[in-house]
mmCIF file of C-alpha atoms in Angstrom:
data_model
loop_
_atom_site.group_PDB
_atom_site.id
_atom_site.type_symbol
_atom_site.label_atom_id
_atom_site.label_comp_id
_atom_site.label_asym_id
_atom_site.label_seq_id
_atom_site.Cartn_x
_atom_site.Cartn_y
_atom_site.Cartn_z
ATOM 1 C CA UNK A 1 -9.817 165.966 -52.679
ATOM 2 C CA UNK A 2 -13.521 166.156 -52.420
ATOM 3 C CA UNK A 3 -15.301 168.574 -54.729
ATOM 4 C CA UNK A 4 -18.649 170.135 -55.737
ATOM 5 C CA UNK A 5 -19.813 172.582 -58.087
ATOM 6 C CA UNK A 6 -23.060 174.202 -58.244
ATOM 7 C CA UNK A 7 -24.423 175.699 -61.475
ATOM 8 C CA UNK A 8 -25.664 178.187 -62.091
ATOM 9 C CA UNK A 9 -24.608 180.581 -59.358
ATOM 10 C CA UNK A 10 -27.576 182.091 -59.659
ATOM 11 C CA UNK A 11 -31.389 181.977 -61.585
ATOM 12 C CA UNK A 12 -33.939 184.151 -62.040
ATOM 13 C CA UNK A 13 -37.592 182.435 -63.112
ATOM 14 C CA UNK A 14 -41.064 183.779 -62.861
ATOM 15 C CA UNK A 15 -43.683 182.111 -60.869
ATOM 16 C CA UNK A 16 -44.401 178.949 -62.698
ATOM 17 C CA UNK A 17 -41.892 178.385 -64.402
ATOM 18 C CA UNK A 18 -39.828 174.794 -63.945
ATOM 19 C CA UNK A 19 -36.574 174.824 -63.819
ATOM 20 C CA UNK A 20 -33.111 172.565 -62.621
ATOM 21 C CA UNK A 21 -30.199 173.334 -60.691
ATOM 22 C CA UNK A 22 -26.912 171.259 -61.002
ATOM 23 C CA UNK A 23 -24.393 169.608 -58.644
ATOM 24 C CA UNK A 24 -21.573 167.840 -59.910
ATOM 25 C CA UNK A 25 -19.633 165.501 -57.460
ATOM 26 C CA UNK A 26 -16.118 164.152 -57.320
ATOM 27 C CA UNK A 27 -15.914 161.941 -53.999
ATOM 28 C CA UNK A 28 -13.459 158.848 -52.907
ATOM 29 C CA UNK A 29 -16.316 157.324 -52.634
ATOM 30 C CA UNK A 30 -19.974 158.562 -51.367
ATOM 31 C CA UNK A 31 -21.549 158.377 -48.452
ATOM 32 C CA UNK A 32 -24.125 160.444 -49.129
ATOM 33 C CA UNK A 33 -25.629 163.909 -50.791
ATOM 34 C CA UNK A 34 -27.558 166.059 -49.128
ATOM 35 C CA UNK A 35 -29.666 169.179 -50.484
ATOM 36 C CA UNK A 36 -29.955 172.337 -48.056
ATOM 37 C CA UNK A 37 -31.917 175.637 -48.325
ATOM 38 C CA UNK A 38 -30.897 178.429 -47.003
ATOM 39 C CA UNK A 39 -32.463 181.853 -46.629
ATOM 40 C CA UNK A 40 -30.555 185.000 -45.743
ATOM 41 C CA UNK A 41 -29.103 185.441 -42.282
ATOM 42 C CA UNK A 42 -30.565 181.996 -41.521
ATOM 43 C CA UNK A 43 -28.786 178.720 -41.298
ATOM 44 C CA UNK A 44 -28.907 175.989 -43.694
ATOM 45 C CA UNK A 45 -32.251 173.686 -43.430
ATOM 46 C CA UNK A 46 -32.351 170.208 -44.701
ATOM 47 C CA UNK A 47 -34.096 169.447 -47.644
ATOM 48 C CA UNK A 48 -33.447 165.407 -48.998
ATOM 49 C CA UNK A 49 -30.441 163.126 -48.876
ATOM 50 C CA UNK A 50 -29.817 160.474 -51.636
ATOM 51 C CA UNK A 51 -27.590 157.314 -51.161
ATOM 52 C CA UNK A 52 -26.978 155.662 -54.663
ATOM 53 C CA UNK A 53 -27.179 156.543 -58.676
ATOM 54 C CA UNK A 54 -30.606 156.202 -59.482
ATOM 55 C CA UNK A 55 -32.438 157.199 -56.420
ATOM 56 C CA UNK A 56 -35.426 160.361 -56.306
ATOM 57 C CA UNK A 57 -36.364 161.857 -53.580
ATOM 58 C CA UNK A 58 -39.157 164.463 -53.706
ATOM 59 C CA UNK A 59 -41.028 167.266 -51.093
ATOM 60 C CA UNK A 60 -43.628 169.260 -52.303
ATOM 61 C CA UNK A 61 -42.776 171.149 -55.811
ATOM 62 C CA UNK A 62 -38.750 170.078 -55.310
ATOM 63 C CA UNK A 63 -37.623 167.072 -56.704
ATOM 64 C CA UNK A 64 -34.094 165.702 -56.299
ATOM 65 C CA UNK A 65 -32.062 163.191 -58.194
ATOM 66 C CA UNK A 66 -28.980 161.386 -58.695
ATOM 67 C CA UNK A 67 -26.280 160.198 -60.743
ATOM 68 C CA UNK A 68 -22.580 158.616 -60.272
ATOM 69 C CA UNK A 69 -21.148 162.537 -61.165
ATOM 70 C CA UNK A 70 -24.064 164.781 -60.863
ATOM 71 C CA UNK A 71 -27.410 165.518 -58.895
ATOM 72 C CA UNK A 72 -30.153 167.899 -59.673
ATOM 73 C CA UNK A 73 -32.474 169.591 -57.992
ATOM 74 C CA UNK A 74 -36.040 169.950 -60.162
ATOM 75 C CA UNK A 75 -38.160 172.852 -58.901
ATOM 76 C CA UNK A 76 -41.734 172.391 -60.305
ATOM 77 C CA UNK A 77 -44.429 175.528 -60.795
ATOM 78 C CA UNK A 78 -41.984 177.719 -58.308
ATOM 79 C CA UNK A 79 -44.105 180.365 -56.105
ATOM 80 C CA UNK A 80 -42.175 183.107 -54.191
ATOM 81 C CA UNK A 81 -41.518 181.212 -51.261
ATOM 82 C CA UNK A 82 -39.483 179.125 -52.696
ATOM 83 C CA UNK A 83 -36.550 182.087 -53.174
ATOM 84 C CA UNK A 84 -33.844 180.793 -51.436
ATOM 85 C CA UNK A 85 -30.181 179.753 -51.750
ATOM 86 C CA UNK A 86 -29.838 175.696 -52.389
ATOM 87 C CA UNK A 87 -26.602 173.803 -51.135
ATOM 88 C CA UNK A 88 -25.153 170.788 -52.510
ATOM 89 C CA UNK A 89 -22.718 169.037 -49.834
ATOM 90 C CA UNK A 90 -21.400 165.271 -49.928
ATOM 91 C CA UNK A 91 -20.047 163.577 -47.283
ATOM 92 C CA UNK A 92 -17.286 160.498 -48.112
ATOM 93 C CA UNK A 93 -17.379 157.251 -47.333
ATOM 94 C CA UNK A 94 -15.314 155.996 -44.466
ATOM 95 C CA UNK A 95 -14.771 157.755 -41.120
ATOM 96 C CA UNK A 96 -17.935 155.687 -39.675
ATOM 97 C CA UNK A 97 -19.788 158.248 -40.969
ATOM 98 C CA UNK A 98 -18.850 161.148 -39.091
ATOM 99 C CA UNK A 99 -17.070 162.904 -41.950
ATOM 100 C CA UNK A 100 -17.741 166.334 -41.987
ATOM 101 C CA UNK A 101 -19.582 167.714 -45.701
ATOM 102 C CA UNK A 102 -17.767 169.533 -48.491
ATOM 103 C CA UNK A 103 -20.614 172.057 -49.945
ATOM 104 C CA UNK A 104 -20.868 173.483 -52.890
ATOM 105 C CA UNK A 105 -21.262 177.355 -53.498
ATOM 106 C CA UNK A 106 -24.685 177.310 -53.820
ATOM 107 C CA UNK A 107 -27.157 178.421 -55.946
ATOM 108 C CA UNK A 108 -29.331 181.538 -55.721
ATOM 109 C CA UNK A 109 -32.729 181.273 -56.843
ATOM 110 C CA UNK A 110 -35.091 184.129 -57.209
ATOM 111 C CA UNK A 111 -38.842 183.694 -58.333
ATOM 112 C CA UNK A 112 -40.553 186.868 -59.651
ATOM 113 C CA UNK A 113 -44.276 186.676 -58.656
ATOM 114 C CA UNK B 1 -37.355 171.338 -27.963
ATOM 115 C CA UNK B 2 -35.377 174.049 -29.511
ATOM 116 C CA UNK B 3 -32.835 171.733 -31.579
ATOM 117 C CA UNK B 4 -29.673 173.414 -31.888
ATOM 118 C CA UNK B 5 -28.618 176.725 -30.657
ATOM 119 C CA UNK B 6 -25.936 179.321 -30.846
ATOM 120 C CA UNK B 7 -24.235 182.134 -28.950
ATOM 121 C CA UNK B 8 -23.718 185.013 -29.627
ATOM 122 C CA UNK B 9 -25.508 185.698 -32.727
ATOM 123 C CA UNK B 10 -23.696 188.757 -33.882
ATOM 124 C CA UNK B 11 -20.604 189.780 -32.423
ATOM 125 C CA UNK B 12 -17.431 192.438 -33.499
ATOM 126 C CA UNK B 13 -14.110 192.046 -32.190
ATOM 127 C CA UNK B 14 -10.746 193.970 -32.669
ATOM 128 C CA UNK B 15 -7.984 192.319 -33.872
ATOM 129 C CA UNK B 16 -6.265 190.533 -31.105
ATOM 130 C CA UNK B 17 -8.966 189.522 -29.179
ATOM 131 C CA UNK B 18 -9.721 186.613 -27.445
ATOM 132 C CA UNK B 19 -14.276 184.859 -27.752
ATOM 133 C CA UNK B 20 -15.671 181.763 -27.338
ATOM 134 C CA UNK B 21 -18.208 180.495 -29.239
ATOM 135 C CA UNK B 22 -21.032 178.382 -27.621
ATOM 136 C CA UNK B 23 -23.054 175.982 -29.840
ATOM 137 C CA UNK B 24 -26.181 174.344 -27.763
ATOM 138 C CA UNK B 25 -27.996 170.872 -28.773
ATOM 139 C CA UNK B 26 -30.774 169.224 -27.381
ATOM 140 C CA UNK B 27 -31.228 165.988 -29.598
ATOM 141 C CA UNK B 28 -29.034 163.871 -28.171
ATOM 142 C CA UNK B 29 -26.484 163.775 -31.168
ATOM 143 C CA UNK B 30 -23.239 162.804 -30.550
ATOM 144 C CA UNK B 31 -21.596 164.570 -33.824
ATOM 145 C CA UNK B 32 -21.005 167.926 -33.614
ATOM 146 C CA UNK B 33 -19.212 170.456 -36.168
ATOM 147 C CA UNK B 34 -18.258 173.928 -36.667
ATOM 148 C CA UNK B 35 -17.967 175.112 -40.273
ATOM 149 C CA UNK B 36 -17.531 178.879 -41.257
ATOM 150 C CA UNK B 37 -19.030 180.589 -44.725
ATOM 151 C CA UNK B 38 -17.615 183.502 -46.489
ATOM 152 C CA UNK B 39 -18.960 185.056 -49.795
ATOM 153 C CA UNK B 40 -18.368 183.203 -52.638
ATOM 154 C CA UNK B 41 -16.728 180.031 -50.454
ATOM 155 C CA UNK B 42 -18.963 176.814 -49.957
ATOM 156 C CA UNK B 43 -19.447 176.466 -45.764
ATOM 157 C CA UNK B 44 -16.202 174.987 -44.881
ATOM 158 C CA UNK B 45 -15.554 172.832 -41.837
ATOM 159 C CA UNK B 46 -13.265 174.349 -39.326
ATOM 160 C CA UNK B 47 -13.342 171.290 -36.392
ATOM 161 C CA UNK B 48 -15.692 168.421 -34.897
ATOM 162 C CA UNK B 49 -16.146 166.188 -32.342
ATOM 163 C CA UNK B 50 -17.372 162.925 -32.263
ATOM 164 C CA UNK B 51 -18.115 162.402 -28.845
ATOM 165 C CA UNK B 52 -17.544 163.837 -25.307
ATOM 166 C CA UNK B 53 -13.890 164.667 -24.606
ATOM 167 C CA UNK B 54 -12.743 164.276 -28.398
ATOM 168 C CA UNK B 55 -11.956 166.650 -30.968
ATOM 169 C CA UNK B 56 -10.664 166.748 -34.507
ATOM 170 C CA UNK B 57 -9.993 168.963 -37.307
ATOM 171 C CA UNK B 58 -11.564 169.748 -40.232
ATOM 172 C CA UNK B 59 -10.474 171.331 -43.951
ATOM 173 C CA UNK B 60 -9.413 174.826 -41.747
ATOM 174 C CA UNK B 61 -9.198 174.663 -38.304
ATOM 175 C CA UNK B 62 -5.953 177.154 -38.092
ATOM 176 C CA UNK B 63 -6.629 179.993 -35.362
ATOM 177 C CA UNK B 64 -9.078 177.791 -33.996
ATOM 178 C CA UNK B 65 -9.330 175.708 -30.493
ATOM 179 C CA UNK B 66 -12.648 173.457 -29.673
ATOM 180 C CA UNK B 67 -13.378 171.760 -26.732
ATOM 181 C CA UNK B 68 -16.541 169.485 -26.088
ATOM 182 C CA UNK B 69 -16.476 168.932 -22.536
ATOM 183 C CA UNK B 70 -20.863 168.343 -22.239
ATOM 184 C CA UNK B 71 -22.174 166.086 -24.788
ATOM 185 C CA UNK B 72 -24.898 168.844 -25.248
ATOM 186 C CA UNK B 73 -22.135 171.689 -25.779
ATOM 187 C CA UNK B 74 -19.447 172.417 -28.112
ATOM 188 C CA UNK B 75 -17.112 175.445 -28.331
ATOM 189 C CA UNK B 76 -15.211 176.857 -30.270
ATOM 190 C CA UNK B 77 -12.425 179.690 -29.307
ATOM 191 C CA UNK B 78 -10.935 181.960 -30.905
ATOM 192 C CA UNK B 79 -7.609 183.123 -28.722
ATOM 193 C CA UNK B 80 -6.144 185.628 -31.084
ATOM 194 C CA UNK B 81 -8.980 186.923 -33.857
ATOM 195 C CA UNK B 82 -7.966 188.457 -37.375
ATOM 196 C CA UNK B 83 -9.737 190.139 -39.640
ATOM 197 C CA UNK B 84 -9.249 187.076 -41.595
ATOM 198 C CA UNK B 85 -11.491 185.463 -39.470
ATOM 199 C CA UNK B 86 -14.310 187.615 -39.964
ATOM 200 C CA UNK B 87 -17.436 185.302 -41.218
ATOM 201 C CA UNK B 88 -20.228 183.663 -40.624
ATOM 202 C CA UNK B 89 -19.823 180.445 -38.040
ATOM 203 C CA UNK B 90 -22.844 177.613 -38.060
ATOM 204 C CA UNK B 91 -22.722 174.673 -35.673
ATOM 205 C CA UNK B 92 -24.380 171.675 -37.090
ATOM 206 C CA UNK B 93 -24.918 168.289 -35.251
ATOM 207 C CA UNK B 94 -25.802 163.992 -36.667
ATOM 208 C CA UNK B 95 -26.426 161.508 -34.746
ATOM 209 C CA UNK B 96 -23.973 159.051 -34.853
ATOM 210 C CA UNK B 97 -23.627 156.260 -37.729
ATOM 211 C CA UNK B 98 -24.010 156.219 -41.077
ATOM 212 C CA UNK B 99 -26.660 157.454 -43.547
ATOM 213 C CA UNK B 100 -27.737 160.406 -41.266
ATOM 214 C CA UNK B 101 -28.044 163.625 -41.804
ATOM 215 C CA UNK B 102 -26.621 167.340 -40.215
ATOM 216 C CA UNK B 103 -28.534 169.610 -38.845
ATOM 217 C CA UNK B 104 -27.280 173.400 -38.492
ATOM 218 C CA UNK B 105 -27.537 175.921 -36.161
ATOM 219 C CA UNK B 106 -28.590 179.439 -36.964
ATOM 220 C CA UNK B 107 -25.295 181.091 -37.475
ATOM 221 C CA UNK B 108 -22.782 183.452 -35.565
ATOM 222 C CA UNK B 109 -21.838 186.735 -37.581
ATOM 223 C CA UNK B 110 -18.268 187.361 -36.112
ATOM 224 C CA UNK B 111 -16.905 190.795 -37.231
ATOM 225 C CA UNK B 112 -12.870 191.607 -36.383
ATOM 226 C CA UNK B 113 -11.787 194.524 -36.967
#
């Protein structure tokens, strides 16, 4: 069974200040991770997708990486805006790609101007 | 180009009741999903459809019908609601293949009372 756990459920930082959030992964195989935001009452909006162990994606002050467990998602010099929830899903190989994703919890991010 | 839409976006039912949820795309995608997320619970996928006239379920699809007669339009039905079912419901749709990504809807906040 696919899983993903997000850490920490939630994190507080002041504007400026760098921080990570975590996903670990256990997949039969990966197709593919993908990094949402989501703000309240809104649904989630894509952020990056990475492939293989060793590949970086970044967009603006985010920055995401990835491993053969885990994946993080680097937020550099946060402002305000960036206060969101972030969502780890993975989707498995196989199924031609049409797999639906198996999220993670998410974590909620708060930055204090 | 409004990408993918959903209707109704708040709704309360009693327990019994019968709704249909409508989930609207306009990029051509032939995957489409429904997934449902409840506090403290990842988004979870409930059914999805890989094309016109097919269907197939997802982690929890019980309580649940779909039917994706339009390649633009998916549904999803709820014939007898419980308060069980009480959540939020976000349609997401890919294009089909591998190494693409989903794209979600704004959400459906289904109350049963």
């Amino acid at each position: 069974e696919d899983q993903v756990t997000q850490s920490p459920e939630a994190l507080r930082l002041q504007e400026g200040e760098s921080s990570s959030l975590n996903c670990s992964y256990t997949v039969s195989g990966l197709r593919g991770l993908f990094w949402y935001r989501q703000d309240p009452g809104k649904g989630p909006e894509f952020l990056f997708t990475l492939y293989s162990a060793g590949e970086e994606k970044e967009k603006e002050r985010l920055k995401a990486t990835l491993t053969k467990k885990e994946s993080f998602l680097h937020i550099t010099a946060p402002k305000p805006e960036d206060s969101a929830t972030y969502l780890c899903a993975v989707q498995p190989r196989g199924g031609g790609g049409a797999d639906g994703l198996t999220f993670g919890k998410g974590t909620h991010l708060i930055i204090q101007p | 180009n409004a990408g993918v839409t959903q209707t109704p976006k708040f709704r309360v039912l009693k327990t019994g009741q019968s709704m249909t949820l409508l989930c609207a795309q306009d990029m051509n995608h032939e995957y489409m999903y429904w997934y449902r997320q409840d506090p403290g619970m990842g988004l979870r996928l409930i059914h999805y459809s890989v094309g016109e006239g097919t269907t197939a379920k997802g982690e929890v699809p019980d309580g649940y019908n779909v039917s994706r007669l339009k390649k633009q339009n998916f549904l999803l039905g709820l014939e007898s609601a419980a308060p069980s079912q009480t959540s939020v419901y976000f349609c997401a749709t890919q294009t089909a293949g591998a190494l693409h990504t989903q794209y979600f809807g704004p959400g459906t906040r289904l109350t049963v009372l």
